[in-house]
XYZ file of C-alpha atoms in Angstrom:
354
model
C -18.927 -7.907 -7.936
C -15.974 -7.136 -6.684
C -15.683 -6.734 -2.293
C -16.164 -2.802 -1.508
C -12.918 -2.287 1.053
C -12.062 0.963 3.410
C -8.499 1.002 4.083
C -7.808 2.204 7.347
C -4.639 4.211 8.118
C -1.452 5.189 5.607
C 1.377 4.253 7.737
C 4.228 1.546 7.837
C 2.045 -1.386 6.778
C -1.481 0.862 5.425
C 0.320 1.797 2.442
C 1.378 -1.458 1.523
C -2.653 -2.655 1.917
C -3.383 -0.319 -0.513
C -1.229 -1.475 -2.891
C -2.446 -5.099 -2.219
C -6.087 -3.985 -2.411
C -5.559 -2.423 -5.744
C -3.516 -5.701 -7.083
C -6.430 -7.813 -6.076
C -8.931 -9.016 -8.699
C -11.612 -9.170 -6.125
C -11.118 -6.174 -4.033
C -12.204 -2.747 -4.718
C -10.677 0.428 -2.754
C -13.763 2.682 -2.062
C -12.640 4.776 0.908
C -9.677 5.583 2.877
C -9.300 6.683 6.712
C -6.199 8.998 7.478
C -5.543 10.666 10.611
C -3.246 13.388 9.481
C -4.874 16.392 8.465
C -2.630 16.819 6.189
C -3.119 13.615 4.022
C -6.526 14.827 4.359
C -7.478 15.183 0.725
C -4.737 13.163 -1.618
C -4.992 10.692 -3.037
C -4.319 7.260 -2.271
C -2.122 5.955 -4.882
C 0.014 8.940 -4.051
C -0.146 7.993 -0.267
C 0.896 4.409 -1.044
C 3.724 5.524 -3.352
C 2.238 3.794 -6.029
C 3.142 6.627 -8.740
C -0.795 6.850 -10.373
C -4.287 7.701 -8.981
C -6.541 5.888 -7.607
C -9.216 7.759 -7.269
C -9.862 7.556 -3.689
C -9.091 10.470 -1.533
C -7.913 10.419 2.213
C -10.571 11.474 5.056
C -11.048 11.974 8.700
C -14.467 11.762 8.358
C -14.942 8.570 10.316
C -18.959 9.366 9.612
C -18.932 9.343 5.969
C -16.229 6.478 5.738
C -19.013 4.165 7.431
C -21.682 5.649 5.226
C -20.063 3.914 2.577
C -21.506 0.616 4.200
C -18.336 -1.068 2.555
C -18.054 -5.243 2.827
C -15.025 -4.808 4.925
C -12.627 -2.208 6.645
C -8.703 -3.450 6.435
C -7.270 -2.055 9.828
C -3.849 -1.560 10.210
C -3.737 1.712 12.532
C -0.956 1.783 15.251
C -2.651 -0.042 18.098
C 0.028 -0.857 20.645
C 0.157 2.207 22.006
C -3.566 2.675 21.952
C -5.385 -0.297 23.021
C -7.988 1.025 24.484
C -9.270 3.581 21.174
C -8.394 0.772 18.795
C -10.741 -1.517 20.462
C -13.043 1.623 20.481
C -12.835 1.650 16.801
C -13.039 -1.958 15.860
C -16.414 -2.549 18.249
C -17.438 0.542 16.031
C -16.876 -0.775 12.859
C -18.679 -4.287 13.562
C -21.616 -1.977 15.155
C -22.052 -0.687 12.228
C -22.200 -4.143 10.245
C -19.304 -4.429 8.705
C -16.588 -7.483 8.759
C -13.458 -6.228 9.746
C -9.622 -7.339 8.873
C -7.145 -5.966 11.378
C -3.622 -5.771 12.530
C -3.996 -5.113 16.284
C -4.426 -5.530 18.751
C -2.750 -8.738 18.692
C -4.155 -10.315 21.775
C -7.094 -10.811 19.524
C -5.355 -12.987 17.423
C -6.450 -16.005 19.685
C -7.896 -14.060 22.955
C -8.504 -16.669 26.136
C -12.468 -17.705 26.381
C -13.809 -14.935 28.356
C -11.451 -11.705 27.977
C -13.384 -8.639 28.827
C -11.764 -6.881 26.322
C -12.878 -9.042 23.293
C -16.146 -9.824 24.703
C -17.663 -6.664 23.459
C -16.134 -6.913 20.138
C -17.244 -10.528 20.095
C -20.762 -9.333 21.108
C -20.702 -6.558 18.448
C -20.057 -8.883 15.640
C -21.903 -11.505 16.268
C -25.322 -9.212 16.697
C -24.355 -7.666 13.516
C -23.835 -11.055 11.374
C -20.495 -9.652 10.491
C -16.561 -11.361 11.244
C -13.595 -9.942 13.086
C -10.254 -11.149 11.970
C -6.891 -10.369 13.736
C -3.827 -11.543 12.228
C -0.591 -10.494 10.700
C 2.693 -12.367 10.209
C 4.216 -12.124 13.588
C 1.755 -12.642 15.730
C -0.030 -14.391 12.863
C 1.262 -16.222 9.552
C 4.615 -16.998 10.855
C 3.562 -18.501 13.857
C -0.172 -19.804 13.153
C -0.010 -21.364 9.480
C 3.585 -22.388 9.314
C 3.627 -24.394 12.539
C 0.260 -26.055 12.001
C 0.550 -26.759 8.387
C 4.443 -28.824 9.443
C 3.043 -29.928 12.350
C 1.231 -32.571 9.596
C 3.974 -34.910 8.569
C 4.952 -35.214 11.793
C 4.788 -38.363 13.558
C 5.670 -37.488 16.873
C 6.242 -33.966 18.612
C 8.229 -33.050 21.547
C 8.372 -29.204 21.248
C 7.332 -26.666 18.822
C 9.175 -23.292 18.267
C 8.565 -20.480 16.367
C 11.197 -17.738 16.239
C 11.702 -14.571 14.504
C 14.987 -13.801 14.042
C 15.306 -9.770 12.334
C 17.522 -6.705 12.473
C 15.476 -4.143 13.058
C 17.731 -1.105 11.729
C 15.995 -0.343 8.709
C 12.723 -0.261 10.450
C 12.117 3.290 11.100
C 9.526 3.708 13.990
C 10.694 5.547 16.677
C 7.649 5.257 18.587
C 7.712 1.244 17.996
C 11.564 0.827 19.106
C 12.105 3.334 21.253
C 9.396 3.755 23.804
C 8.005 0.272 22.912
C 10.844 -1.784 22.829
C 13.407 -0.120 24.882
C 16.279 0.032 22.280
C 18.401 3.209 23.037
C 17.566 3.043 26.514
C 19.500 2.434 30.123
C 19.484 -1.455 30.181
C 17.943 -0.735 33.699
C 15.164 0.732 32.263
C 12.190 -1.226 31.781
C 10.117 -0.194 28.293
C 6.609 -1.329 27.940
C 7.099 -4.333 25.851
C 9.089 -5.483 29.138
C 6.755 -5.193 31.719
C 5.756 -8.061 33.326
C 2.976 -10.135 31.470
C 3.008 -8.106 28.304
C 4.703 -10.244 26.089
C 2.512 -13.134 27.275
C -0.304 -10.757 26.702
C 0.832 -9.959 23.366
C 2.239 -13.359 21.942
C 0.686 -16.032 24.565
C -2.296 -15.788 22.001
C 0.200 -17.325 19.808
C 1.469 -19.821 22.023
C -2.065 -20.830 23.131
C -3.425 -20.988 19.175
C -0.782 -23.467 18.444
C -1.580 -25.352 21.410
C -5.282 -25.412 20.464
C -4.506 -26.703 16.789
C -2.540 -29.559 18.167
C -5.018 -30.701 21.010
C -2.600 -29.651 23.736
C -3.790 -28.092 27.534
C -1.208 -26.131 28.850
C -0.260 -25.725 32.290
C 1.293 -22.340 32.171
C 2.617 -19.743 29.775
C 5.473 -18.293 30.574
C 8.239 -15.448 29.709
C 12.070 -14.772 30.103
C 13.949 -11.975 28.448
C 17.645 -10.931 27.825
C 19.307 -7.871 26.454
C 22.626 -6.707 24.900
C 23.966 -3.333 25.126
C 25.652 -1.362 22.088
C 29.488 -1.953 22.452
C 29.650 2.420 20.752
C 27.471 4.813 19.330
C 26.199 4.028 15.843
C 23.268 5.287 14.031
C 19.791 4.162 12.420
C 17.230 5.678 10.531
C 15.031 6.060 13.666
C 17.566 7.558 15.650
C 21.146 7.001 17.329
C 21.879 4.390 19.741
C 23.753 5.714 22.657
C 26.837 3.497 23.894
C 25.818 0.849 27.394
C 21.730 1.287 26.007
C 19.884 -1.667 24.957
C 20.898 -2.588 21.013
C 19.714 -6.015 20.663
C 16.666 -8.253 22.414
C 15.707 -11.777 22.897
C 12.397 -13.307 24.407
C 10.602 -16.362 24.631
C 7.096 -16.456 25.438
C 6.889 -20.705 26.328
C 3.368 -22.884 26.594
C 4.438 -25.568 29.170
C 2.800 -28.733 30.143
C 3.923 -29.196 33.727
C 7.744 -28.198 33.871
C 8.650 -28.817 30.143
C 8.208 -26.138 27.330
C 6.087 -27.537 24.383
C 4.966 -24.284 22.212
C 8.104 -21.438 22.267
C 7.528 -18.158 20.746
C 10.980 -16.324 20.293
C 12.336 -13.418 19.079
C 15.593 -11.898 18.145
C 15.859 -8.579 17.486
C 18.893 -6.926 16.616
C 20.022 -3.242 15.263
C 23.498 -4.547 13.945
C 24.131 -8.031 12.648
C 27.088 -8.636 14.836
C 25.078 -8.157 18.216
C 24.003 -10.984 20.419
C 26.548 -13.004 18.694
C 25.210 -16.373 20.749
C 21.857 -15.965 19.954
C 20.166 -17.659 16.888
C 21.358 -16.495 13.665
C 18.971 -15.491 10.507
C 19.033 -17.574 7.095
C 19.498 -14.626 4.936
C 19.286 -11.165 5.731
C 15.949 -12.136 8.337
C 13.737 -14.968 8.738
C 11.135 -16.778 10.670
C 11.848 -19.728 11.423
C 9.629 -22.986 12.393
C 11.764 -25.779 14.459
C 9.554 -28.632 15.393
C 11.565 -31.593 17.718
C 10.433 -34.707 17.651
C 10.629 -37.697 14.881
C 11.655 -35.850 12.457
C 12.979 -33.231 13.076
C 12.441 -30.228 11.170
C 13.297 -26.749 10.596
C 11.422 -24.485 8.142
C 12.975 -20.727 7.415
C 10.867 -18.356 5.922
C 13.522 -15.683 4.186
C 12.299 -12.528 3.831
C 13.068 -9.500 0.988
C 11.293 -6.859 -0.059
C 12.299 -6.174 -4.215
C 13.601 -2.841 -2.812
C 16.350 -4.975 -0.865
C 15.114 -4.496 2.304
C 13.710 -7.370 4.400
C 11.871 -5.399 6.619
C 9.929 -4.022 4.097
C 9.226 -7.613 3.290
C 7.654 -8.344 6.945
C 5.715 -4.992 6.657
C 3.964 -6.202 3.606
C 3.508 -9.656 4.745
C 1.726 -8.205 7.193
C -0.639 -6.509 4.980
C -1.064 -8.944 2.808
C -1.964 -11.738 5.261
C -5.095 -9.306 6.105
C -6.002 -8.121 2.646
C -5.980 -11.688 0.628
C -8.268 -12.961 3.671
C -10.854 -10.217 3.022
C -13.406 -12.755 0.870
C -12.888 -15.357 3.714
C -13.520 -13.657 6.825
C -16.796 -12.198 4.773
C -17.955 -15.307 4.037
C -16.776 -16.885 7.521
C -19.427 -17.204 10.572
C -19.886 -13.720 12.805
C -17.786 -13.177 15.648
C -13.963 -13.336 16.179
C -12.578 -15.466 14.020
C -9.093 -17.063 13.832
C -6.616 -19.348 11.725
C -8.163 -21.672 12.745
C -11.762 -20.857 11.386
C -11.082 -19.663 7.776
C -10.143 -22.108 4.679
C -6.430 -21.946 3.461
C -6.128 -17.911 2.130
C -3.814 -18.464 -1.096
C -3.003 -15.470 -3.417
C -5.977 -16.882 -5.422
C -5.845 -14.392 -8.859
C -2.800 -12.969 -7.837
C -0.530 -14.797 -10.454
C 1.005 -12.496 -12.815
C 0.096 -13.805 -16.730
């Protein structure tokens, strides 16, 4: 029998898990959670763009969606602007007994032993026998199976970095680069992602997870940002960038052991290709990129595409996908939070096109 899975949300990376639960031989769409009233009602192969029915129809009814008692809810409703509801939602969910696939938020990707805001959700599941799974590719894949899985034909290791180097243009969330990030903003002013300890908050989960696989205690984590203005107006689909505001970002989120950084988390973000012309260039059109220093020396690049010729639809469904082909592992995984660390290798198991 095939697993009985409520999708939850329609938005940049929902419809995509739709698509990817309907692909999957194991997986069975039985329910699916909007929060527009007016997807209220259609279908979900029309909310996915998939061009046919599905069957399933969009609901607010949070109620009747439980009712359902499916074997897992696939979560990928905007949480970084929300913490505190989405962590409402998710200790809701696992109340109710059911395991629980999600997208955000990302601190519970690897949360520190003891963080009052997973403990409930930790609590929850582990009452209800059911599994919590946060993950995605960045926090997530990129930077939790890629690393590791090199890390294994190493012989020694000095330092391990995992960057994502993108342009953002195509990706059209104002919310998400605007107010979040701070692109199209005074370079003075300081956006959320910005604010002191948030992007240790948000990606030291990564740093620390790494650190964990490898048998590494860390000193400190750490954080240093940089930011490049637009050199004239220009225009994406989220908006226009105003001439002097912020255009292009780089971070580093760094797990130290004393005063040397051994696990480095960077981005680069860009809206034009020909910003932040010193900072580490893409293979391709985007990548992520594992560099691990040491003897040898590697460097792995993930290139990303989507078959509509867009590479950030490629991350968006990466993202997806990394939660729905994990859905019959994190069932069958022990209750509580569980991380990369805890499940068996996910492969697109039945996914092969014959």
């Amino acid at each position: 029998m095939p697993y009985r899975i409520v999708q939850w949300s329609t938005g940049n990376v929902g419809r995509h898990a739709i698509a990817g639960i309907d692909a999957h031989p194991e997986l069975e769409l039985v329910g699916l959670f909007v929060s527009n009233p007016d997807k209220v009602g259609r279908d979900a192969g029309d909310l996915a763009g998939l061009g046919r029915p599905l069957g399933v129809a969009g609901t607010s009814d949070v109620d009747a969606l439980l009712a359902l008692e499916p074997d897992c809810i696939v979560h990928t409703a905007m949480a970084d602007d929300r913490i505190v509801e989405a962590l409402g939602d998710l200790e809701r969910f696992l109340d109710a007994g059911i395991n629980v696939v999600s997208s955000g938020p990302v601190f519970l990707q690897y949360p520190e032993p003891g963080d009052p805001m997973a403990a409930p959700l930790i609590a929850a599941a582990t009452k209800a026998g059911v599994s919590l799974f946060v993950n995605g590719v960045d926090p997530g894949f990129a930077n939790d199976a890629l690393p590791l899985v090199l890390s294994g034909i190493c012989e020694r290791i000095e330092e391990v970095r995992c960057s994502e180097v993108l342009n953002y243009n195509t990706y059209n969330q104002p919310m998400v680069l605007f107010d979040i990030m701070g692109f199209g903003r005074d370079l003075h002013d300081v956006p959320m992602l910005l604010a002191p300890g948030v992007l240790t908050m948000a990606w030291g989960s990564v740093v620390r997870q790494i650190a964990a696989g490898l048998g590494v205690t860390l000193s400190d984590v750490t954080e240093w940002y940089e930011r490049e203005p637009a050199p004239e107006d220009f225009d994406i689909p989220a908006g226009t960038i105003k001439a002097g505001t912020a255009a292009a970002l780089h971070f580093e989120v760094s797990g130290m052991v004393g005063d040397r950084p051994v696990i480095v988390l960077e981005h680069v973000t860009r809206l034009r290709d020909d910003l932040g012309a010193a900072w580490p260039q893409p293979a391709g059109h985007g990548c992520y990129r594992v560099q691990i220093s040491g003897e040898p020396n590697y460097t792995l690049d993930l290139q990303l595409m989507g078959t509509d010729g867009d590479h950030n639809t490629a991350g968006l469904k990466a993202t997806a996908m990394r939660l729905v082909n994990a859905v019959p592992a994190v069932v069958a995984a022990e209750p509580g939070l569980v991380t990369a660390l805890d499940l068996p290798l996910v492969t697109g198991r039945g996914l092969v096109v014959t």
